[in-house]
PDB file of C-alpha atoms in Angstrom:
ATOM      1  CA  SER A   1       0.000   0.000   0.000  1.00 46.00           C
ATOM      2  CA  GLN A   2       1.100   3.593  -0.563  1.00 50.00           C
ATOM      3  CA  GLN A   3       2.398   5.444   2.464  1.00 63.00           C
ATOM      4  CA  GLY A   4       2.687   8.852   0.817  1.00 70.00           C
ATOM      5  CA  GLU A   5       0.197  10.563  -1.453  1.00 82.00           C
ATOM      6  CA  GLU A   6       1.202  13.530  -3.594  1.00 85.00           C
ATOM      7  CA  ASP A   7      -1.043  16.408  -4.495  1.00 87.00           C
ATOM      8  CA  PRO A   8      -1.787  17.556  -7.132  1.00 92.00           C
ATOM      9  CA  GLN A   9      -1.574  14.574  -9.458  1.00 92.00           C
ATOM     10  CA  ALA A  10      -0.581  16.876 -12.307  1.00 94.00           C
ATOM     11  CA  LEU A  11       0.595  20.475 -12.501  1.00 96.00           C
ATOM     12  CA  SER A  12       1.314  22.746 -15.474  1.00 96.00           C
ATOM     13  CA  ILE A  13       3.003  26.116 -14.972  1.00 96.00           C
ATOM     14  CA  GLN A  14       4.820  28.691 -17.058  1.00 97.00           C
ATOM     15  CA  GLU A  15       8.589  28.657 -17.153  1.00 97.00           C
ATOM     16  CA  GLY A  16       9.951  30.950 -14.466  1.00 97.00           C
ATOM     17  CA  GLU A  17       7.050  30.408 -12.084  1.00 97.00           C
ATOM     18  CA  ASN A  18       7.315  28.496  -8.824  1.00 97.00           C
ATOM     19  CA  ALA A  19       5.938  24.967  -8.508  1.00 97.00           C
ATOM     20  CA  THR A  20       4.601  23.580  -5.271  1.00 97.00           C
ATOM     21  CA  MET A  21       3.609  19.986  -4.687  1.00 96.00           C
ATOM     22  CA  ASN A  22       2.482  18.338  -1.494  1.00 96.00           C
ATOM     23  CA  CYS A  23       2.783  14.950   0.107  1.00 94.00           C
ATOM     24  CA  SER A  24       0.697  13.462   2.891  1.00 94.00           C
ATOM     25  CA  TYR A  25       1.530  10.263   4.719  1.00 91.00           C
ATOM     26  CA  LYS A  26      -0.173   8.034   7.224  1.00 88.00           C
ATOM     27  CA  THR A  27       2.196   6.755   9.902  1.00 85.00           C
ATOM     28  CA  SER A  28       5.116   8.178  11.822  1.00 87.00           C
ATOM     29  CA  ILE A  29       8.370   8.417   9.901  1.00 88.00           C
ATOM     30  CA  ASN A  30      12.085   8.804  10.483  1.00 88.00           C
ATOM     31  CA  ASN A  31      12.586  10.860   7.355  1.00 91.00           C
ATOM     32  CA  LEU A  32      10.961  11.851   4.076  1.00 93.00           C
ATOM     33  CA  GLN A  33      12.638  12.015   0.706  1.00 94.00           C
ATOM     34  CA  TRP A  34      11.748  13.557  -2.637  1.00 96.00           C
ATOM     35  CA  TYR A  35      12.754  11.978  -5.926  1.00 96.00           C
ATOM     36  CA  ARG A  36      12.428  13.099  -9.545  1.00 97.00           C
ATOM     37  CA  GLN A  37      11.761  10.806 -12.496  1.00 96.00           C
ATOM     38  CA  ASN A  38      12.111  11.864 -16.086  1.00 92.00           C
ATOM     39  CA  SER A  39       9.774  10.088 -18.458  1.00 85.00           C
ATOM     40  CA  GLY A  40       9.995   6.322 -17.903  1.00 75.00           C
ATOM     41  CA  ARG A  41      13.505   6.389 -16.507  1.00 84.00           C
ATOM     42  CA  GLY A  42      15.183   5.829 -13.163  1.00 87.00           C
ATOM     43  CA  LEU A  43      14.533   8.025 -10.160  1.00 93.00           C
ATOM     44  CA  VAL A  44      16.947  10.668  -8.975  1.00 94.00           C
ATOM     45  CA  HIS A  45      17.225  11.575  -5.314  1.00 94.00           C
ATOM     46  CA  LEU A  46      16.572  15.274  -4.707  1.00 96.00           C
ATOM     47  CA  ILE A  47      16.510  15.885  -0.984  1.00 96.00           C
ATOM     48  CA  LEU A  48      15.978  14.181   2.369  1.00 94.00           C
ATOM     49  CA  ILE A  49      14.427  15.822   5.403  1.00 95.00           C
ATOM     50  CA  ARG A  50      14.555  14.195   8.812  1.00 93.00           C
ATOM     51  CA  SER A  51      11.588  14.037  11.144  1.00 92.00           C
ATOM     52  CA  ASN A  52      13.181  16.557  13.527  1.00 94.00           C
ATOM     53  CA  GLU A  53      13.690  19.100  10.729  1.00 96.00           C
ATOM     54  CA  ARG A  54      11.048  21.562   9.561  1.00 97.00           C
ATOM     55  CA  GLU A  55      12.629  23.036   6.452  1.00 98.00           C
ATOM     56  CA  LYS A  56      15.501  22.263   4.141  1.00 97.00           C
ATOM     57  CA  HIS A  57      16.957  23.926   1.056  1.00 97.00           C
ATOM     58  CA  SER A  58      18.982  22.639  -1.856  1.00 95.00           C
ATOM     59  CA  GLY A  59      19.580  25.025  -4.728  1.00 97.00           C
ATOM     60  CA  ARG A  60      16.156  25.951  -6.144  1.00 97.00           C
ATOM     61  CA  LEU A  61      14.438  23.330  -3.985  1.00 98.00           C
ATOM     62  CA  ARG A  62      12.788  24.010  -0.657  1.00 98.00           C
ATOM     63  CA  VAL A  63      11.208  21.214   1.353  1.00 98.00           C
ATOM     64  CA  THR A  64       9.080  21.595   4.449  1.00 98.00           C
ATOM     65  CA  LEU A  65       7.885  18.931   6.842  1.00 97.00           C
ATOM     66  CA  ASP A  66       5.010  19.149   9.297  1.00 96.00           C
ATOM     67  CA  THR A  67       4.960  15.963  11.347  1.00 94.00           C
ATOM     68  CA  SER A  68       1.863  17.055  13.258  1.00 95.00           C
ATOM     69  CA  LYS A  69      -0.081  17.166  10.003  1.00 95.00           C
ATOM     70  CA  LYS A  70       1.876  14.292   8.461  1.00 94.00           C
ATOM     71  CA  SER A  71       2.602  16.364   5.387  1.00 95.00           C
ATOM     72  CA  SER A  72       5.472  17.749   3.363  1.00 96.00           C
ATOM     73  CA  SER A  73       5.788  20.189   0.517  1.00 97.00           C
ATOM     74  CA  LEU A  74       8.338  20.576  -2.248  1.00 97.00           C
ATOM     75  CA  LEU A  75       8.813  24.015  -3.770  1.00 98.00           C
ATOM     76  CA  ILE A  76      10.765  24.479  -6.980  1.00 98.00           C
ATOM     77  CA  THR A  77      11.544  28.129  -7.589  1.00 98.00           C
ATOM     78  CA  ALA A  78      12.132  29.784 -10.969  1.00 97.00           C
ATOM     79  CA  SER A  79      11.094  26.680 -12.871  1.00 97.00           C
ATOM     80  CA  ARG A  80      12.862  25.609 -16.057  1.00 96.00           C
ATOM     81  CA  ALA A  81      11.869  23.348 -18.937  1.00 95.00           C
ATOM     82  CA  ALA A  82      14.276  20.731 -17.576  1.00 95.00           C
ATOM     83  CA  ASP A  83      12.179  20.506 -14.405  1.00 97.00           C
ATOM     84  CA  THR A  84       9.445  18.759 -16.392  1.00 97.00           C
ATOM     85  CA  ALA A  85       9.237  15.361 -14.704  1.00 97.00           C
ATOM     86  CA  SER A  86       7.317  13.329 -12.160  1.00 96.00           C
ATOM     87  CA  TYR A  87       8.070  14.006  -8.512  1.00 97.00           C
ATOM     88  CA  PHE A  88       7.632  11.418  -5.781  1.00 96.00           C
ATOM     89  CA  CYS A  89       7.775  11.599  -2.047  1.00 95.00           C
ATOM     90  CA  ALA A  90       9.096   8.558  -0.249  1.00 93.00           C
ATOM     91  CA  THR A  91       8.811   7.654   3.403  1.00 91.00           C
ATOM     92  CA  ASP A  92      10.226   4.861   5.506  1.00 83.00           C
ATOM     93  CA  ASP A  93       7.861   2.309   6.978  1.00 72.00           C
ATOM     94  CA  ARG A  94       8.173   0.423  10.258  1.00 66.00           C
ATOM     95  CA  ASP A  95      10.788  -1.881   8.747  1.00 68.00           C
ATOM     96  CA  ASP A  96      12.852   1.044   7.396  1.00 68.00           C
ATOM     97  CA  LYS A  97      11.849   0.208   3.832  1.00 76.00           C
ATOM     98  CA  ILE A  98      11.221   3.092   1.444  1.00 83.00           C
ATOM     99  CA  ILE A  99       7.626   3.498   0.288  1.00 86.00           C
ATOM    100  CA  PHE A 100       6.761   5.825  -2.604  1.00 90.00           C
ATOM    101  CA  GLY A 101       3.641   7.818  -3.351  1.00 89.00           C
ATOM    102  CA  LYS A 102       1.942   7.971  -6.742  1.00 90.00           C
ATOM    103  CA  GLY A 103       3.703  11.144  -7.789  1.00 93.00           C
ATOM    104  CA  THR A 104       2.980  14.585  -9.174  1.00 95.00           C
ATOM    105  CA  ARG A 105       3.509  15.076 -12.903  1.00 95.00           C
ATOM    106  CA  LEU A 106       4.972  18.525 -13.425  1.00 97.00           C
ATOM    107  CA  HIS A 107       4.929  20.143 -16.866  1.00 97.00           C
ATOM    108  CA  ILE A 108       6.762  23.403 -17.471  1.00 96.00           C
ATOM    109  CA  LEU A 109       5.294  25.404 -20.330  1.00 95.00           C
ATOM    110  CA  PRO A 110       7.638  27.538 -22.487  1.00 90.00           C
TER     111      PRO A 110
ATOM    112  CA  GLU B   1      23.764   9.336 -13.977  1.00 65.00           C
ATOM    113  CA  THR B   2      24.194   6.930 -11.098  1.00 70.00           C
ATOM    114  CA  GLY B   3      26.566   3.979 -11.180  1.00 88.00           C
ATOM    115  CA  VAL B   4      23.661   1.530 -11.143  1.00 94.00           C
ATOM    116  CA  THR B   5      23.110  -0.409 -14.351  1.00 95.00           C
ATOM    117  CA  GLN B   6      20.299  -2.723 -15.364  1.00 97.00           C
ATOM    118  CA  SER B   7      19.862  -5.227 -18.169  1.00 96.00           C
ATOM    119  CA  PRO B   8      18.134  -5.710 -20.428  1.00 97.00           C
ATOM    120  CA  THR B   9      16.610  -2.322 -21.227  1.00 96.00           C
ATOM    121  CA  HIS B  10      13.474  -3.766 -22.746  1.00 96.00           C
ATOM    122  CA  LEU B  11      12.007  -7.247 -22.730  1.00 96.00           C
ATOM    123  CA  ILE B  12       8.908  -8.861 -24.202  1.00 98.00           C
ATOM    124  CA  LYS B  13       7.675 -12.125 -22.755  1.00 98.00           C
ATOM    125  CA  THR B  14       4.614 -14.321 -23.105  1.00 98.00           C
ATOM    126  CA  ARG B  15       2.231 -15.070 -20.272  1.00 98.00           C
ATOM    127  CA  GLY B  16       3.392 -18.108 -18.310  1.00 98.00           C
ATOM    128  CA  GLN B  17       7.068 -17.656 -19.142  1.00 98.00           C
ATOM    129  CA  GLN B  18       9.852 -16.862 -16.692  1.00 98.00           C
ATOM    130  CA  VAL B  19      12.138 -13.813 -16.736  1.00 98.00           C
ATOM    131  CA  THR B  20      15.388 -12.776 -15.083  1.00 98.00           C
ATOM    132  CA  LEU B  21      16.353  -9.133 -14.734  1.00 98.00           C
ATOM    133  CA  ARG B  22      19.819  -8.028 -13.682  1.00 98.00           C
ATOM    134  CA  CYS B  23      21.204  -5.127 -11.711  1.00 97.00           C
ATOM    135  CA  SER B  24      24.736  -3.996 -11.013  1.00 95.00           C
ATOM    136  CA  SER B  25      25.003  -1.864  -7.876  1.00 92.00           C
ATOM    137  CA  GLN B  26      26.955   1.320  -7.492  1.00 87.00           C
ATOM    138  CA  SER B  27      30.460   0.700  -6.197  1.00 85.00           C
ATOM    139  CA  GLY B  28      30.564   0.436  -2.409  1.00 87.00           C
ATOM    140  CA  HIS B  29      26.838  -0.166  -2.010  1.00 89.00           C
ATOM    141  CA  ASN B  30      25.912  -3.346  -0.148  1.00 90.00           C
ATOM    142  CA  THR B  31      22.125  -3.094  -0.233  1.00 92.00           C
ATOM    143  CA  VAL B  32      19.881  -3.444  -3.260  1.00 94.00           C
ATOM    144  CA  SER B  33      16.134  -3.021  -3.576  1.00 94.00           C
ATOM    145  CA  TRP B  34      13.797  -3.873  -6.431  1.00 97.00           C
ATOM    146  CA  TYR B  35      10.676  -1.935  -7.359  1.00 96.00           C
ATOM    147  CA  GLN B  36       7.838  -2.469  -9.814  1.00 97.00           C
ATOM    148  CA  GLN B  37       6.390   0.639 -11.389  1.00 96.00           C
ATOM    149  CA  ALA B  38       3.190   0.343 -13.384  1.00 94.00           C
ATOM    150  CA  LEU B  39       2.369   3.080 -15.870  1.00 91.00           C
ATOM    151  CA  GLY B  40       1.302   6.268 -14.116  1.00 88.00           C
ATOM    152  CA  GLN B  41       1.990   4.861 -10.649  1.00 91.00           C
ATOM    153  CA  GLY B  42       4.730   5.202  -8.089  1.00 92.00           C
ATOM    154  CA  PRO B  43       7.328   2.477  -7.575  1.00 94.00           C
ATOM    155  CA  GLN B  44       6.091  -0.440  -5.479  1.00 94.00           C
ATOM    156  CA  PHE B  45       8.649  -2.090  -3.215  1.00 93.00           C
ATOM    157  CA  ILE B  46       9.247  -5.754  -4.107  1.00 96.00           C
ATOM    158  CA  PHE B  47      12.136  -6.743  -1.823  1.00 94.00           C
ATOM    159  CA  GLN B  48      15.510  -5.725  -0.490  1.00 93.00           C
ATOM    160  CA  TYR B  49      18.764  -7.665  -0.193  1.00 94.00           C
ATOM    161  CA  TYR B  50      21.645  -7.039   2.169  1.00 92.00           C
ATOM    162  CA  ARG B  51      24.738  -9.248   2.247  1.00 89.00           C
ATOM    163  CA  GLU B  52      23.066 -11.792  -0.032  1.00 91.00           C
ATOM    164  CA  GLU B  53      20.061 -12.220   2.266  1.00 93.00           C
ATOM    165  CA  GLU B  54      16.532 -10.941   1.709  1.00 92.00           C
ATOM    166  CA  ASN B  55      15.814  -8.564   4.579  1.00 89.00           C
ATOM    167  CA  GLY B  56      12.491  -7.066   3.580  1.00 89.00           C
ATOM    168  CA  ARG B  57       9.654  -7.859   1.224  1.00 92.00           C
ATOM    169  CA  GLY B  58       6.660  -6.004  -0.087  1.00 91.00           C
ATOM    170  CA  ASN B  59       3.258  -7.375  -1.002  1.00 91.00           C
ATOM    171  CA  PHE B  60       4.364  -9.550  -3.905  1.00 95.00           C
ATOM    172  CA  PRO B  61       3.727 -13.291  -4.391  1.00 97.00           C
ATOM    173  CA  PRO B  62       6.488 -15.913  -4.067  1.00 97.00           C
ATOM    174  CA  ARG B  63       6.825 -16.163  -7.841  1.00 98.00           C
ATOM    175  CA  PHE B  64       8.859 -12.949  -7.471  1.00 98.00           C
ATOM    176  CA  SER B  65      12.247 -13.997  -6.158  1.00 97.00           C
ATOM    177  CA  GLY B  66      15.711 -12.556  -6.067  1.00 96.00           C
ATOM    178  CA  LEU B  67      19.384 -13.086  -5.516  1.00 96.00           C
ATOM    179  CA  GLN B  68      22.262 -10.913  -4.439  1.00 95.00           C
ATOM    180  CA  PHE B  69      25.782 -12.000  -5.290  1.00 93.00           C
ATOM    181  CA  PRO B  70      29.039 -11.457  -3.343  1.00 91.00           C
ATOM    182  CA  ASN B  71      29.890  -8.514  -5.602  1.00 88.00           C
ATOM    183  CA  TYR B  72      26.497  -7.010  -4.590  1.00 87.00           C
ATOM    184  CA  SER B  73      24.991  -7.369  -8.050  1.00 93.00           C
ATOM    185  CA  SER B  74      21.471  -8.699  -8.041  1.00 97.00           C
ATOM    186  CA  GLU B  75      18.831 -10.562 -10.012  1.00 98.00           C
ATOM    187  CA  LEU B  76      15.059 -10.400  -9.986  1.00 98.00           C
ATOM    188  CA  ASN B  77      13.293 -13.542 -11.174  1.00 98.00           C
ATOM    189  CA  VAL B  78       9.622 -13.690 -12.001  1.00 98.00           C
ATOM    190  CA  ASN B  79       7.975 -17.032 -12.734  1.00 97.00           C
ATOM    191  CA  ALA B  80       4.645 -17.763 -14.395  1.00 98.00           C
ATOM    192  CA  LEU B  81       4.383 -14.278 -15.872  1.00 98.00           C
ATOM    193  CA  GLU B  82       0.995 -12.594 -15.879  1.00 98.00           C
ATOM    194  CA  LEU B  83      -0.228  -9.713 -18.019  1.00 97.00           C
ATOM    195  CA  ASP B  84      -0.262  -7.459 -14.931  1.00 97.00           C
ATOM    196  CA  ASP B  85       3.469  -7.998 -14.517  1.00 98.00           C
ATOM    197  CA  SER B  86       4.001  -5.604 -17.415  1.00 98.00           C
ATOM    198  CA  ALA B  87       5.812  -2.667 -15.839  1.00 97.00           C
ATOM    199  CA  LEU B  88       9.091  -0.826 -15.415  1.00 97.00           C
ATOM    200  CA  TYR B  89      11.316  -2.718 -12.979  1.00 97.00           C
ATOM    201  CA  LEU B  90      13.758  -0.563 -11.086  1.00 96.00           C
ATOM    202  CA  CYS B  91      16.626  -1.543  -8.889  1.00 96.00           C
ATOM    203  CA  ALA B  92      18.232   0.794  -6.409  1.00 94.00           C
ATOM    204  CA  SER B  93      21.386   0.433  -4.374  1.00 93.00           C
ATOM    205  CA  LYS B  94      22.615   2.110  -1.225  1.00 90.00           C
ATOM    206  CA  ILE B  95      24.798   1.738   1.791  1.00 87.00           C
ATOM    207  CA  GLN B  96      22.912  -0.192   4.455  1.00 80.00           C
ATOM    208  CA  VAL B  97      22.898   2.630   7.025  1.00 80.00           C
ATOM    209  CA  ALA B  98      21.884   5.310   4.537  1.00 81.00           C
ATOM    210  CA  TYR B  99      18.407   6.263   3.320  1.00 81.00           C
ATOM    211  CA  GLU B 100      19.319   7.780  -0.038  1.00 87.00           C
ATOM    212  CA  GLN B 101      19.032   5.267  -2.845  1.00 90.00           C
ATOM    213  CA  TYR B 102      20.611   5.362  -6.283  1.00 92.00           C
ATOM    214  CA  PHE B 103      18.389   4.041  -9.033  1.00 94.00           C
ATOM    215  CA  GLY B 104      19.200   2.320 -12.268  1.00 95.00           C
ATOM    216  CA  PRO B 105      17.444   3.275 -15.515  1.00 95.00           C
ATOM    217  CA  GLY B 106      15.051   0.330 -15.273  1.00 96.00           C
ATOM    218  CA  THR B 107      13.967  -2.607 -17.393  1.00 97.00           C
ATOM    219  CA  ARG B 108      10.693  -2.258 -19.279  1.00 97.00           C
ATOM    220  CA  LEU B 109       8.938  -5.639 -19.239  1.00 98.00           C
ATOM    221  CA  THR B 110       5.973  -6.287 -21.497  1.00 98.00           C
ATOM    222  CA  VAL B 111       3.980  -9.475 -21.041  1.00 98.00           C
ATOM    223  CA  THR B 112       1.712 -10.459 -23.926  1.00 97.00           C
TER     224      THR B 112
END
């Protein structure tokens, strides 16, 4: 079963705008990760945020975590065409295995 | 690109057949996981291997089995293929104590 659920399922924005996608999960976690997947290819790790962290930055990425609401958000600032991809949140389950959500498909319009 | 490689890239099989997919881990990584990703879905965890032993399994039937070799490369075997097994199969390697995984490009399996 899916632990994380991303929202929205799909998002189209103009190049240069900011993109925000959200992830909700069900059980307590040790950490939450975001991955990117370009069309039908392998996933690329973007960022990890630990359960005792509230916000983390990496380049144009900003991730927040609210453990009380069991939710996280990924913000991509100043979007580029190359950001077009699917984005997945991943959480660890009780056995420390990584469980992925269904993803948000982001499309950057020129 | 990561140092994780998978073979073959694409594969077409007939229902009822058996298939073996291969994964070569990134250097220094001793843990490998396999995922099944259906079209439009997120990756579903199949199982994980550490030091040649399975140490975690998702909700997949026994006809999905695996091996990890002393050089940490890995195989995923699927017996009695079903149409619903058509998917992208991803392997990912990592260091046991780490959470970040490095994914291969995947094998696209089509069952007809």
